[in-house]
Amino acid sequence: MSDFQGRDVLSIRELTKSDIQLVLKTAKKMVPIAVGTRRSRALEGRILATLFFEPSTRTRLSFESAMARLGGRVLGFSGTEGTSVQKGETLADTIRMVEAYSDVIVLRHPQEGAARLAAEFTEKPVINAGDGAGQHPTQTLLDLYTIWDEKGAFQGQNVTLVGDLKYGRTVHSLTYALAELGAHLTFVSPPTLEMPREILEHVKERGLTFRTAHRLEEVIRDADVLYVTRIQRERFPDPQEYESIAGSYRVDEAILRDAKRGLIIMHPLPRLTEIAPEVDRTKHAVYFKQASNAVPVRMALLDLILGGAE
Ligand code: NCD
């Protein structure tokens, strides 16, 4: 029995280095099942509930695919239309209900802290699939898997995070994890969308140095991994502020002229204009591979939490 059995996954900060390594190694073993060349019934009879109060494509579908590949079933909703949330039902009551219908609950919600709150109302494991501008721990696990799979290590890698570092939950979780794993971090954003101070403080406390910049041109040549993010329009209090910043960073072939040969470009997706389509053809682009890694990584997590194969 692993430490994961029955456990909530609310923040990446609750996972130790060895927890992360266990997920990554388990994910590697899941690949033949994830791509359909091997079959598994490890989670037969188990039910996953996906409660998505915010839009999602990859996260929800890859959780569904992961559960189906392991022989389990999925129920849930995507958007609150057609649910009792529209009638004013509280998150607490929704969770109390869904607890009886499933073995594990995946929740995405616009409010920071929603997954942690939900976990207080149920004994069933709750997985945070994004809570506002807070965290997105399972995205981080697949991001880490991608770096490990492509680069073979974390220690000493120059990872440059670019875009909306203020509201982007994927970069918040990823920064905490990479600080633990010993990567060198560079943060590139407009002045108004910098990484929150408490996260930078945490990186310092871990004894790591980091760089900040406002222009990608200044730092691109040192990067081993470039993690690009979308400006999170839905979290802007003022639409005009969004308009003034949208499109301020764009990774295209011109900027990549200064890049290392082995640079990999990642993005949690969806992408808007921040990566030019011409970049897709370059050997640097791994973002679609990264999205496909979601399936074995989420399979690993579900298997470890529900105690499937082992
Ligand atoms: C991200 C999210 O929802 O935080 N999407 C995802 O899960 N892959 C990134 C984003 O929406 O920009």
PDB file of C-alpha atoms and ligand atoms in Angstrom:
ATOM      1  CA  MET A   1       0.000   0.000   0.000  1.00  0.00           C
ATOM      2  CA  SER A   2       1.438   3.385  -0.961  1.00  0.00           C
ATOM      3  CA  ASP A   3       1.198   6.611   1.057  1.00  0.00           C
ATOM      4  CA  PHE A   4      -1.106   7.849  -1.646  1.00  0.00           C
ATOM      5  CA  GLN A   5      -4.006   5.564  -0.905  1.00  0.00           C
ATOM      6  CA  GLY A   6      -7.105   7.603  -0.062  1.00  0.00           C
ATOM      7  CA  ARG A   7      -5.164  10.846  -0.091  1.00  0.00           C
ATOM      8  CA  ASP A   8      -6.320  14.301  -1.267  1.00  0.00           C
ATOM      9  CA  VAL A   9      -4.185  16.152  -3.810  1.00  0.00           C
ATOM     10  CA  LEU A  10      -4.920  19.819  -3.079  1.00  0.00           C
ATOM     11  CA  SER A  11      -1.563  21.560  -3.452  1.00  0.00           C
ATOM     12  CA  ILE A  12       1.745  20.456  -4.918  1.00  0.00           C
ATOM     13  CA  ARG A  13       3.357  21.613  -1.678  1.00  0.00           C
ATOM     14  CA  GLU A  14       1.898  18.602   0.124  1.00  0.00           C
ATOM     15  CA  LEU A  15       3.841  16.181  -2.079  1.00  0.00           C
ATOM     16  CA  THR A  16       7.383  15.320  -1.083  1.00  0.00           C
ATOM     17  CA  LYS A  17      10.174  14.765  -3.555  1.00  0.00           C
ATOM     18  CA  SER A  18       9.741  11.007  -3.186  1.00  0.00           C
ATOM     19  CA  ASP A  19       5.942  11.294  -3.701  1.00  0.00           C
ATOM     20  CA  ILE A  20       6.644  13.126  -6.962  1.00  0.00           C
ATOM     21  CA  GLN A  21       9.212  10.545  -8.048  1.00  0.00           C
ATOM     22  CA  LEU A  22       6.746   7.744  -7.324  1.00  0.00           C
ATOM     23  CA  VAL A  23       4.082   9.385  -9.520  1.00  0.00           C
ATOM     24  CA  LEU A  24       6.562   9.932 -12.366  1.00  0.00           C
ATOM     25  CA  LYS A  25       7.875   6.356 -12.270  1.00  0.00           C
ATOM     26  CA  THR A  26       4.366   4.918 -12.060  1.00  0.00           C
ATOM     27  CA  ALA A  27       3.339   7.124 -14.993  1.00  0.00           C
ATOM     28  CA  LYS A  28       6.186   5.758 -17.100  1.00  0.00           C
ATOM     29  CA  LYS A  29       4.892   2.221 -16.496  1.00  0.00           C
ATOM     30  CA  MET A  30       1.382   3.341 -17.484  1.00  0.00           C
ATOM     31  CA  VAL A  31       2.393   4.516 -20.977  1.00  0.00           C
ATOM     32  CA  PRO A  32       1.587   1.256 -22.859  1.00  0.00           C
ATOM     33  CA  ILE A  33      -1.870   1.212 -21.250  1.00  0.00           C
ATOM     34  CA  ALA A  34      -2.348   4.950 -21.905  1.00  0.00           C
ATOM     35  CA  VAL A  35      -1.692   4.492 -25.618  1.00  0.00           C
ATOM     36  CA  GLY A  36      -3.865   1.394 -25.831  1.00  0.00           C
ATOM     37  CA  THR A  37      -1.239  -1.271 -26.569  1.00  0.00           C
ATOM     38  CA  ARG A  38      -1.806  -2.985 -23.204  1.00  0.00           C
ATOM     39  CA  ARG A  39      -5.048  -3.458 -21.309  1.00  0.00           C
ATOM     40  CA  SER A  40      -5.775  -2.982 -17.637  1.00  0.00           C
ATOM     41  CA  ARG A  41      -8.810  -3.505 -15.404  1.00  0.00           C
ATOM     42  CA  ALA A  42      -7.002  -2.165 -12.322  1.00  0.00           C
ATOM     43  CA  LEU A  43      -9.785   0.274 -11.440  1.00  0.00           C
ATOM     44  CA  GLU A  44     -12.747  -1.810 -12.552  1.00  0.00           C
ATOM     45  CA  GLY A  45     -15.836  -0.949 -10.529  1.00  0.00           C
ATOM     46  CA  ARG A  46     -14.361   2.365  -9.372  1.00  0.00           C
ATOM     47  CA  ILE A  47     -16.063   5.680 -10.126  1.00  0.00           C
ATOM     48  CA  LEU A  48     -14.446   9.085 -10.661  1.00  0.00           C
ATOM     49  CA  ALA A  49     -16.572  12.241 -10.348  1.00  0.00           C
ATOM     50  CA  THR A  50     -15.424  15.272 -12.363  1.00  0.00           C
ATOM     51  CA  LEU A  51     -16.945  18.515 -11.094  1.00  0.00           C
ATOM     52  CA  PHE A  52     -15.879  21.333 -13.405  1.00  0.00           C
ATOM     53  CA  PHE A  53     -17.254  24.738 -12.429  1.00  0.00           C
ATOM     54  CA  GLU A  54     -14.853  26.359 -14.931  1.00  0.00           C
ATOM     55  CA  PRO A  55     -14.079  25.527 -18.581  1.00  0.00           C
ATOM     56  CA  SER A  56     -11.677  22.685 -19.327  1.00  0.00           C
ATOM     57  CA  THR A  57     -10.725  20.528 -22.273  1.00  0.00           C
ATOM     58  CA  ARG A  58      -7.493  18.675 -21.521  1.00  0.00           C
ATOM     59  CA  THR A  59      -7.791  18.293 -17.789  1.00  0.00           C
ATOM     60  CA  ARG A  60     -11.291  16.824 -17.832  1.00  0.00           C
ATOM     61  CA  LEU A  61     -10.842  14.665 -20.927  1.00  0.00           C
ATOM     62  CA  SER A  62      -7.473  13.294 -19.836  1.00  0.00           C
ATOM     63  CA  PHE A  63      -8.899  12.384 -16.417  1.00  0.00           C
ATOM     64  CA  GLU A  64     -11.752  10.613 -18.244  1.00  0.00           C
ATOM     65  CA  SER A  65      -9.361   8.839 -20.570  1.00  0.00           C
ATOM     66  CA  ALA A  66      -7.113   7.841 -17.650  1.00  0.00           C
ATOM     67  CA  MET A  67     -10.015   6.328 -15.722  1.00  0.00           C
ATOM     68  CA  ALA A  68     -11.387   4.536 -18.799  1.00  0.00           C
ATOM     69  CA  ARG A  69      -7.957   3.072 -19.663  1.00  0.00           C
ATOM     70  CA  LEU A  70      -7.847   1.532 -16.181  1.00  0.00           C
ATOM     71  CA  GLY A  71     -11.319   0.048 -16.502  1.00  0.00           C
ATOM     72  CA  GLY A  72     -13.084   2.584 -14.240  1.00  0.00           C
ATOM     73  CA  ARG A  73     -16.106   4.799 -14.886  1.00  0.00           C
ATOM     74  CA  VAL A  74     -16.622   8.555 -14.851  1.00  0.00           C
ATOM     75  CA  LEU A  75     -19.581  10.790 -14.050  1.00  0.00           C
ATOM     76  CA  GLY A  76     -19.800  14.520 -13.552  1.00  0.00           C
ATOM     77  CA  PHE A  77     -20.503  17.871 -15.078  1.00  0.00           C
ATOM     78  CA  SER A  78     -18.690  20.453 -17.121  1.00  0.00           C
ATOM     79  CA  GLY A  79     -20.187  23.873 -16.507  1.00  0.00           C
ATOM     80  CA  THR A  80     -22.962  24.286 -13.968  1.00  0.00           C
ATOM     81  CA  GLU A  81     -25.781  24.644 -16.487  1.00  0.00           C
ATOM     82  CA  GLY A  82     -28.276  21.850 -15.927  1.00  0.00           C
ATOM     83  CA  THR A  83     -27.136  21.236 -12.332  1.00  0.00           C
ATOM     84  CA  SER A  84     -28.573  22.298  -8.979  1.00  0.00           C
ATOM     85  CA  VAL A  85     -25.699  24.772  -8.617  1.00  0.00           C
ATOM     86  CA  GLN A  86     -27.922  26.978 -10.803  1.00  0.00           C
ATOM     87  CA  LYS A  87     -30.595  26.744  -8.115  1.00  0.00           C
ATOM     88  CA  GLY A  88     -28.137  28.041  -5.551  1.00  0.00           C
ATOM     89  CA  GLU A  89     -26.805  24.790  -4.091  1.00  0.00           C
ATOM     90  CA  THR A  90     -23.632  25.330  -2.067  1.00  0.00           C
ATOM     91  CA  LEU A  91     -20.341  23.627  -2.876  1.00  0.00           C
ATOM     92  CA  ALA A  92     -20.571  21.818   0.465  1.00  0.00           C
ATOM     93  CA  ASP A  93     -23.929  20.255  -0.380  1.00  0.00           C
ATOM     94  CA  THR A  94     -22.834  19.315  -3.903  1.00  0.00           C
ATOM     95  CA  ILE A  95     -19.789  17.552  -2.471  1.00  0.00           C
ATOM     96  CA  ARG A  96     -21.818  15.730   0.212  1.00  0.00           C
ATOM     97  CA  MET A  97     -24.030  14.386  -2.544  1.00  0.00           C
ATOM     98  CA  VAL A  98     -21.313  13.415  -4.982  1.00  0.00           C
ATOM     99  CA  GLU A  99     -19.465  11.613  -2.201  1.00  0.00           C
ATOM    100  CA  ALA A 100     -22.167   8.944  -2.289  1.00  0.00           C
ATOM    101  CA  TYR A 101     -21.906   8.554  -6.070  1.00  0.00           C
ATOM    102  CA  SER A 102     -18.159   8.128  -6.495  1.00  0.00           C
ATOM    103  CA  ASP A 103     -14.806   6.940  -5.078  1.00  0.00           C
ATOM    104  CA  VAL A 104     -12.714  10.009  -5.946  1.00  0.00           C
ATOM    105  CA  ILE A 105     -13.661  13.600  -6.782  1.00  0.00           C
ATOM    106  CA  VAL A 106     -11.848  15.894  -9.228  1.00  0.00           C
ATOM    107  CA  LEU A 107     -12.815  19.542  -8.774  1.00  0.00           C
ATOM    108  CA  ARG A 108     -12.134  22.683 -10.800  1.00  0.00           C
ATOM    109  CA  HIS A 109     -13.524  25.901  -9.389  1.00  0.00           C
ATOM    110  CA  PRO A 110     -12.997  29.662  -9.924  1.00  0.00           C
ATOM    111  CA  GLN A 111     -12.339  30.307  -6.225  1.00  0.00           C
ATOM    112  CA  GLU A 112      -8.930  29.884  -4.686  1.00  0.00           C
ATOM    113  CA  GLY A 113      -9.132  27.385  -1.839  1.00  0.00           C
ATOM    114  CA  ALA A 114     -12.286  25.684  -3.184  1.00  0.00           C
ATOM    115  CA  ALA A 115     -10.713  22.218  -3.383  1.00  0.00           C
ATOM    116  CA  ARG A 116      -9.426  22.453   0.179  1.00  0.00           C
ATOM    117  CA  LEU A 117     -12.864  23.533   1.335  1.00  0.00           C
ATOM    118  CA  ALA A 118     -14.489  20.667  -0.585  1.00  0.00           C
ATOM    119  CA  ALA A 119     -12.139  18.166   1.053  1.00  0.00           C
ATOM    120  CA  GLU A 120     -13.515  19.178   4.452  1.00  0.00           C
ATOM    121  CA  PHE A 121     -16.955  17.931   3.500  1.00  0.00           C
ATOM    122  CA  THR A 122     -16.025  14.467   2.320  1.00  0.00           C
ATOM    123  CA  GLU A 123     -13.988  11.458   3.364  1.00  0.00           C
ATOM    124  CA  LYS A 124     -13.416  10.611  -0.299  1.00  0.00           C
ATOM    125  CA  PRO A 125     -10.170  11.797  -1.877  1.00  0.00           C
ATOM    126  CA  VAL A 126     -10.432  15.206  -3.572  1.00  0.00           C
ATOM    127  CA  ILE A 127      -8.099  16.182  -6.420  1.00  0.00           C
ATOM    128  CA  ASN A 128      -7.670  19.880  -7.167  1.00  0.00           C
ATOM    129  CA  ALA A 129      -7.917  20.396 -10.933  1.00  0.00           C
ATOM    130  CA  GLY A 130      -7.447  24.167 -10.599  1.00  0.00           C
ATOM    131  CA  ASP A 131      -8.762  26.579  -7.960  1.00  0.00           C
ATOM    132  CA  GLY A 132      -8.896  30.097  -9.380  1.00  0.00           C
ATOM    133  CA  ALA A 133      -5.428  31.634  -9.474  1.00  0.00           C
ATOM    134  CA  GLY A 134      -4.315  29.194  -6.760  1.00  0.00           C
ATOM    135  CA  GLN A 135      -2.847  25.842  -7.750  1.00  0.00           C
ATOM    136  CA  HIS A 136      -3.091  23.132 -10.385  1.00  0.00           C
ATOM    137  CA  PRO A 137      -1.081  20.258  -8.881  1.00  0.00           C
ATOM    138  CA  THR A 138      -1.918  17.544 -11.425  1.00  0.00           C
ATOM    139  CA  GLN A 139      -0.862  19.837 -14.280  1.00  0.00           C
ATOM    140  CA  THR A 140       2.428  20.265 -12.442  1.00  0.00           C
ATOM    141  CA  LEU A 141       2.887  16.501 -12.215  1.00  0.00           C
ATOM    142  CA  LEU A 142       2.508  16.160 -15.973  1.00  0.00           C
ATOM    143  CA  ASP A 143       4.759  19.193 -16.519  1.00  0.00           C
ATOM    144  CA  LEU A 144       7.410  17.557 -14.325  1.00  0.00           C
ATOM    145  CA  TYR A 145       6.969  14.277 -16.156  1.00  0.00           C
ATOM    146  CA  THR A 146       7.547  16.086 -19.449  1.00  0.00           C
ATOM    147  CA  ILE A 147      10.742  17.786 -18.232  1.00  0.00           C
ATOM    148  CA  TRP A 148      12.033  14.511 -16.772  1.00  0.00           C
ATOM    149  CA  ASP A 149      11.156  12.560 -19.906  1.00  0.00           C
ATOM    150  CA  GLU A 150      12.725  15.114 -22.258  1.00  0.00           C
ATOM    151  CA  LYS A 151      15.701  16.233 -20.175  1.00  0.00           C
ATOM    152  CA  GLY A 152      16.339  13.333 -17.805  1.00  0.00           C
ATOM    153  CA  ALA A 153      16.744  15.549 -14.713  1.00  0.00           C
ATOM    154  CA  PHE A 154      15.596  18.675 -12.886  1.00  0.00           C
ATOM    155  CA  GLN A 155      18.723  19.619 -10.990  1.00  0.00           C
ATOM    156  CA  GLY A 156      20.559  22.471 -12.691  1.00  0.00           C
ATOM    157  CA  GLN A 157      18.082  22.926 -15.545  1.00  0.00           C
ATOM    158  CA  ASN A 158      17.369  26.544 -16.434  1.00  0.00           C
ATOM    159  CA  VAL A 159      13.600  26.784 -16.482  1.00  0.00           C
ATOM    160  CA  THR A 160      12.181  30.084 -17.737  1.00  0.00           C
ATOM    161  CA  LEU A 161       8.539  30.787 -16.975  1.00  0.00           C
ATOM    162  CA  VAL A 162       6.949  33.435 -19.170  1.00  0.00           C
ATOM    163  CA  GLY A 163       3.583  35.191 -19.350  1.00  0.00           C
ATOM    164  CA  ASP A 164       0.938  35.648 -16.684  1.00  0.00           C
ATOM    165  CA  LEU A 165       2.811  34.696 -13.532  1.00  0.00           C
ATOM    166  CA  LYS A 166       0.344  36.515 -11.294  1.00  0.00           C
ATOM    167  CA  TYR A 167      -2.904  34.748 -12.140  1.00  0.00           C
ATOM    168  CA  GLY A 168      -1.525  31.567 -13.772  1.00  0.00           C
ATOM    169  CA  ARG A 169      -2.098  28.693 -11.367  1.00  0.00           C
ATOM    170  CA  THR A 170       0.028  26.265 -13.396  1.00  0.00           C
ATOM    171  CA  VAL A 171       3.151  28.379 -12.881  1.00  0.00           C
ATOM    172  CA  HIS A 172       2.426  28.757  -9.173  1.00  0.00           C
ATOM    173  CA  SER A 173       2.349  24.992  -8.603  1.00  0.00           C
ATOM    174  CA  LEU A 174       5.263  24.406 -10.954  1.00  0.00           C
ATOM    175  CA  THR A 175       7.474  26.961  -9.177  1.00  0.00           C
ATOM    176  CA  TYR A 176       6.924  25.314  -5.796  1.00  0.00           C
ATOM    177  CA  ALA A 177       7.795  21.912  -7.247  1.00  0.00           C
ATOM    178  CA  LEU A 178      10.869  23.033  -9.182  1.00  0.00           C
ATOM    179  CA  ALA A 179      12.187  24.893  -6.134  1.00  0.00           C
ATOM    180  CA  GLU A 180      12.060  21.547  -4.325  1.00  0.00           C
ATOM    181  CA  LEU A 181      13.735  19.717  -7.197  1.00  0.00           C
ATOM    182  CA  GLY A 182      16.646  22.141  -7.598  1.00  0.00           C
ATOM    183  CA  ALA A 183      16.017  23.799 -10.972  1.00  0.00           C
ATOM    184  CA  HIS A 184      17.249  27.340 -11.733  1.00  0.00           C
ATOM    185  CA  LEU A 185      14.236  29.558 -12.259  1.00  0.00           C
ATOM    186  CA  THR A 186      13.786  32.672 -14.385  1.00  0.00           C
ATOM    187  CA  PHE A 187      10.531  34.614 -14.292  1.00  0.00           C
ATOM    188  CA  VAL A 188       9.538  36.764 -17.277  1.00  0.00           C
ATOM    189  CA  SER A 189       6.346  38.797 -17.158  1.00  0.00           C
ATOM    190  CA  PRO A 190       4.956  42.294 -17.612  1.00  0.00           C
ATOM    191  CA  PRO A 191       5.500  44.371 -14.437  1.00  0.00           C
ATOM    192  CA  THR A 192       1.813  44.047 -13.511  1.00  0.00           C
ATOM    193  CA  LEU A 193       1.766  40.237 -13.797  1.00  0.00           C
ATOM    194  CA  GLU A 194       4.787  39.213 -11.741  1.00  0.00           C
ATOM    195  CA  MET A 195       5.014  36.038  -9.688  1.00  0.00           C
ATOM    196  CA  PRO A 196       3.387  36.623  -6.259  1.00  0.00           C
ATOM    197  CA  ARG A 197       5.850  37.749  -3.619  1.00  0.00           C
ATOM    198  CA  GLU A 198       5.165  34.852  -1.234  1.00  0.00           C
ATOM    199  CA  ILE A 199       6.093  32.334  -3.918  1.00  0.00           C
ATOM    200  CA  LEU A 200       9.363  34.169  -4.658  1.00  0.00           C
ATOM    201  CA  GLU A 201      10.056  34.234  -0.908  1.00  0.00           C
ATOM    202  CA  HIS A 202       9.543  30.492  -0.813  1.00  0.00           C
ATOM    203  CA  VAL A 203      12.066  29.960  -3.622  1.00  0.00           C
ATOM    204  CA  LYS A 204      14.585  32.048  -1.661  1.00  0.00           C
ATOM    205  CA  GLU A 205      13.947  30.071   1.501  1.00  0.00           C
ATOM    206  CA  ARG A 206      14.798  26.912  -0.388  1.00  0.00           C
ATOM    207  CA  GLY A 207      18.225  28.464  -0.935  1.00  0.00           C
ATOM    208  CA  LEU A 208      17.805  28.908  -4.676  1.00  0.00           C
ATOM    209  CA  THR A 209      18.671  31.972  -6.676  1.00  0.00           C
ATOM    210  CA  PHE A 210      16.343  33.100  -9.427  1.00  0.00           C
ATOM    211  CA  ARG A 211      16.182  35.820 -12.062  1.00  0.00           C
ATOM    212  CA  THR A 212      13.353  38.080 -13.057  1.00  0.00           C
ATOM    213  CA  ALA A 213      13.046  39.934 -16.362  1.00  0.00           C
ATOM    214  CA  HIS A 214      10.463  41.866 -18.320  1.00  0.00           C
ATOM    215  CA  ARG A 215      11.809  40.949 -21.728  1.00  0.00           C
ATOM    216  CA  LEU A 216      12.216  37.426 -23.051  1.00  0.00           C
ATOM    217  CA  GLU A 217      15.038  38.531 -25.379  1.00  0.00           C
ATOM    218  CA  GLU A 218      17.223  39.172 -22.328  1.00  0.00           C
ATOM    219  CA  VAL A 219      17.090  35.608 -21.036  1.00  0.00           C
ATOM    220  CA  ILE A 220      16.163  33.263 -23.889  1.00  0.00           C
ATOM    221  CA  ARG A 221      19.739  32.179 -24.632  1.00  0.00           C
ATOM    222  CA  ASP A 222      20.187  30.606 -21.177  1.00  0.00           C
ATOM    223  CA  ALA A 223      16.951  28.605 -21.107  1.00  0.00           C
ATOM    224  CA  ASP A 224      16.813  24.797 -21.208  1.00  0.00           C
ATOM    225  CA  VAL A 225      13.049  24.799 -20.713  1.00  0.00           C
ATOM    226  CA  LEU A 226      10.739  27.649 -21.745  1.00  0.00           C
ATOM    227  CA  TYR A 227       7.329  27.377 -20.069  1.00  0.00           C
ATOM    228  CA  VAL A 228       4.921  29.727 -21.833  1.00  0.00           C
ATOM    229  CA  THR A 229       1.531  30.709 -20.410  1.00  0.00           C
ATOM    230  CA  ARG A 230      -1.627  32.425 -21.550  1.00  0.00           C
ATOM    231  CA  ILE A 231      -2.631  35.784 -20.094  1.00  0.00           C
ATOM    232  CA  GLN A 232      -5.529  34.709 -17.847  1.00  0.00           C
ATOM    233  CA  ARG A 233      -8.186  37.063 -19.189  1.00  0.00           C
ATOM    234  CA  GLU A 234     -10.966  35.637 -16.977  1.00  0.00           C
ATOM    235  CA  ARG A 235      -9.102  36.678 -13.816  1.00  0.00           C
ATOM    236  CA  PHE A 236      -8.603  40.334 -14.785  1.00  0.00           C
ATOM    237  CA  PRO A 237     -10.729  42.698 -12.735  1.00  0.00           C
ATOM    238  CA  ASP A 238     -10.548  45.291 -15.546  1.00  0.00           C
ATOM    239  CA  PRO A 239     -10.977  44.256 -19.217  1.00  0.00           C
ATOM    240  CA  GLN A 240      -9.026  47.324 -20.377  1.00  0.00           C
ATOM    241  CA  GLU A 241      -6.029  46.209 -18.378  1.00  0.00           C
ATOM    242  CA  TYR A 242      -6.221  42.877 -20.213  1.00  0.00           C
ATOM    243  CA  GLU A 243      -6.316  44.561 -23.608  1.00  0.00           C
ATOM    244  CA  SER A 244      -3.199  46.575 -22.818  1.00  0.00           C
ATOM    245  CA  ILE A 245      -1.211  43.440 -21.956  1.00  0.00           C
ATOM    246  CA  ALA A 246      -2.644  40.805 -24.334  1.00  0.00           C
ATOM    247  CA  GLY A 247      -0.131  39.772 -26.952  1.00  0.00           C
ATOM    248  CA  SER A 248       2.806  41.313 -25.072  1.00  0.00           C
ATOM    249  CA  TYR A 249       4.871  38.119 -25.283  1.00  0.00           C
ATOM    250  CA  ARG A 250       5.134  36.064 -28.401  1.00  0.00           C
ATOM    251  CA  VAL A 251       7.491  33.189 -29.003  1.00  0.00           C
ATOM    252  CA  ASP A 252       8.278  32.987 -32.710  1.00  0.00           C
ATOM    253  CA  GLU A 253      11.103  31.769 -34.937  1.00  0.00           C
ATOM    254  CA  ALA A 254      12.909  35.114 -34.730  1.00  0.00           C
ATOM    255  CA  ILE A 255      13.278  35.004 -30.955  1.00  0.00           C
ATOM    256  CA  LEU A 256      14.344  31.351 -31.084  1.00  0.00           C
ATOM    257  CA  ARG A 257      17.436  32.210 -33.110  1.00  0.00           C
ATOM    258  CA  ASP A 258      19.253  32.863 -29.848  1.00  0.00           C
ATOM    259  CA  ALA A 259      17.967  29.709 -28.136  1.00  0.00           C
ATOM    260  CA  LYS A 260      19.972  26.627 -27.155  1.00  0.00           C
ATOM    261  CA  ARG A 261      19.674  23.725 -29.586  1.00  0.00           C
ATOM    262  CA  GLY A 262      18.200  21.514 -26.893  1.00  0.00           C
ATOM    263  CA  LEU A 263      15.652  24.059 -25.639  1.00  0.00           C
ATOM    264  CA  ILE A 264      12.198  22.603 -25.083  1.00  0.00           C
ATOM    265  CA  ILE A 265       9.115  24.816 -25.227  1.00  0.00           C
ATOM    266  CA  MET A 266       6.190  23.860 -23.001  1.00  0.00           C
ATOM    267  CA  HIS A 267       2.703  25.333 -22.555  1.00  0.00           C
ATOM    268  CA  PRO A 268      -0.171  23.996 -20.434  1.00  0.00           C
ATOM    269  CA  LEU A 269      -2.525  25.017 -23.274  1.00  0.00           C
ATOM    270  CA  PRO A 270      -4.841  26.483 -24.438  1.00  0.00           C
ATOM    271  CA  ARG A 271      -2.537  28.774 -26.367  1.00  0.00           C
ATOM    272  CA  LEU A 272      -3.746  31.994 -27.916  1.00  0.00           C
ATOM    273  CA  THR A 273      -1.177  34.154 -29.695  1.00  0.00           C
ATOM    274  CA  GLU A 274       1.754  33.623 -27.312  1.00  0.00           C
ATOM    275  CA  ILE A 275       3.334  30.866 -29.418  1.00  0.00           C
ATOM    276  CA  ALA A 276       3.378  31.437 -33.183  1.00  0.00           C
ATOM    277  CA  PRO A 277       2.073  28.416 -35.170  1.00  0.00           C
ATOM    278  CA  GLU A 278       5.414  28.250 -37.059  1.00  0.00           C
ATOM    279  CA  VAL A 279       7.050  27.140 -33.775  1.00  0.00           C
ATOM    280  CA  ASP A 280       4.987  23.917 -33.816  1.00  0.00           C
ATOM    281  CA  ARG A 281       7.216  22.544 -36.585  1.00  0.00           C
ATOM    282  CA  THR A 282      10.441  23.141 -34.678  1.00  0.00           C
ATOM    283  CA  LYS A 283      12.160  20.478 -32.599  1.00  0.00           C
ATOM    284  CA  HIS A 284      11.759  22.748 -29.575  1.00  0.00           C
ATOM    285  CA  ALA A 285       7.963  22.358 -29.410  1.00  0.00           C
ATOM    286  CA  VAL A 286       6.860  19.704 -26.902  1.00  0.00           C
ATOM    287  CA  TYR A 287       3.493  21.159 -25.825  1.00  0.00           C
ATOM    288  CA  PHE A 288       1.332  18.597 -27.605  1.00  0.00           C
ATOM    289  CA  LYS A 289       3.475  15.784 -26.248  1.00  0.00           C
ATOM    290  CA  GLN A 290       3.101  17.430 -22.845  1.00  0.00           C
ATOM    291  CA  ALA A 291      -0.709  17.364 -23.248  1.00  0.00           C
ATOM    292  CA  SER A 292      -0.594  13.669 -24.131  1.00  0.00           C
ATOM    293  CA  ASN A 293       1.522  12.956 -21.042  1.00  0.00           C
ATOM    294  CA  ALA A 294      -1.556  13.998 -19.047  1.00  0.00           C
ATOM    295  CA  VAL A 295      -3.055  10.535 -19.515  1.00  0.00           C
ATOM    296  CA  PRO A 296      -0.307   8.286 -18.056  1.00  0.00           C
ATOM    297  CA  VAL A 297       0.345  10.805 -15.260  1.00  0.00           C
ATOM    298  CA  ARG A 298      -3.317  11.008 -14.243  1.00  0.00           C
ATOM    299  CA  MET A 299      -3.584   7.218 -14.543  1.00  0.00           C
ATOM    300  CA  ALA A 300      -0.666   6.902 -12.140  1.00  0.00           C
ATOM    301  CA  LEU A 301      -2.239   9.290  -9.681  1.00  0.00           C
ATOM    302  CA  LEU A 302      -5.655   7.614  -9.773  1.00  0.00           C
ATOM    303  CA  ASP A 303      -4.093   4.175  -9.441  1.00  0.00           C
ATOM    304  CA  LEU A 304      -1.999   5.261  -6.465  1.00  0.00           C
ATOM    305  CA  ILE A 305      -4.938   7.001  -4.743  1.00  0.00           C
ATOM    306  CA  LEU A 306      -7.443   4.223  -5.372  1.00  0.00           C
ATOM    307  CA  GLY A 307      -4.924   1.446  -4.790  1.00  0.00           C
ATOM    308  CA  GLY A 308      -5.497  -0.303  -8.082  1.00  0.00           C
ATOM    309  CA  ALA A 309      -2.697  -2.494  -9.387  1.00  0.00           C
ATOM    310  CA  GLU A 310      -0.241  -2.808  -6.501  1.00  0.00           C
TER     311      GLU A 310
HETATM  312  C1  NCD B   1      -4.552  25.723 -17.603  1.00  0.00           C
HETATM  313  C2  NCD B   1      -5.497  26.061 -16.480  1.00  0.00           C
HETATM  314  O1  NCD B   1      -6.700  25.735 -16.522  1.00  0.00           O
HETATM  315  O2  NCD B   1      -4.994  26.613 -15.498  1.00  0.00           O
HETATM  316  N1  NCD B   1      -5.124  24.815 -18.496  1.00  0.00           N
HETATM  317  C3  NCD B   1      -4.905  23.474 -18.289  1.00  0.00           C
HETATM  318  O3  NCD B   1      -5.391  22.904 -17.338  1.00  0.00           O
HETATM  319  N2  NCD B   1      -4.106  22.837 -19.134  1.00  0.00           N
HETATM  320  C4  NCD B   1      -3.937  26.883 -18.266  1.00  0.00           C
HETATM  321  C5  NCD B   1      -4.799  27.979 -18.808  1.00  0.00           C
HETATM  322  O4  NCD B   1      -6.039  27.931 -18.761  1.00  0.00           O
HETATM  323  O5  NCD B   1      -4.217  28.942 -19.319  1.00  0.00           O
END
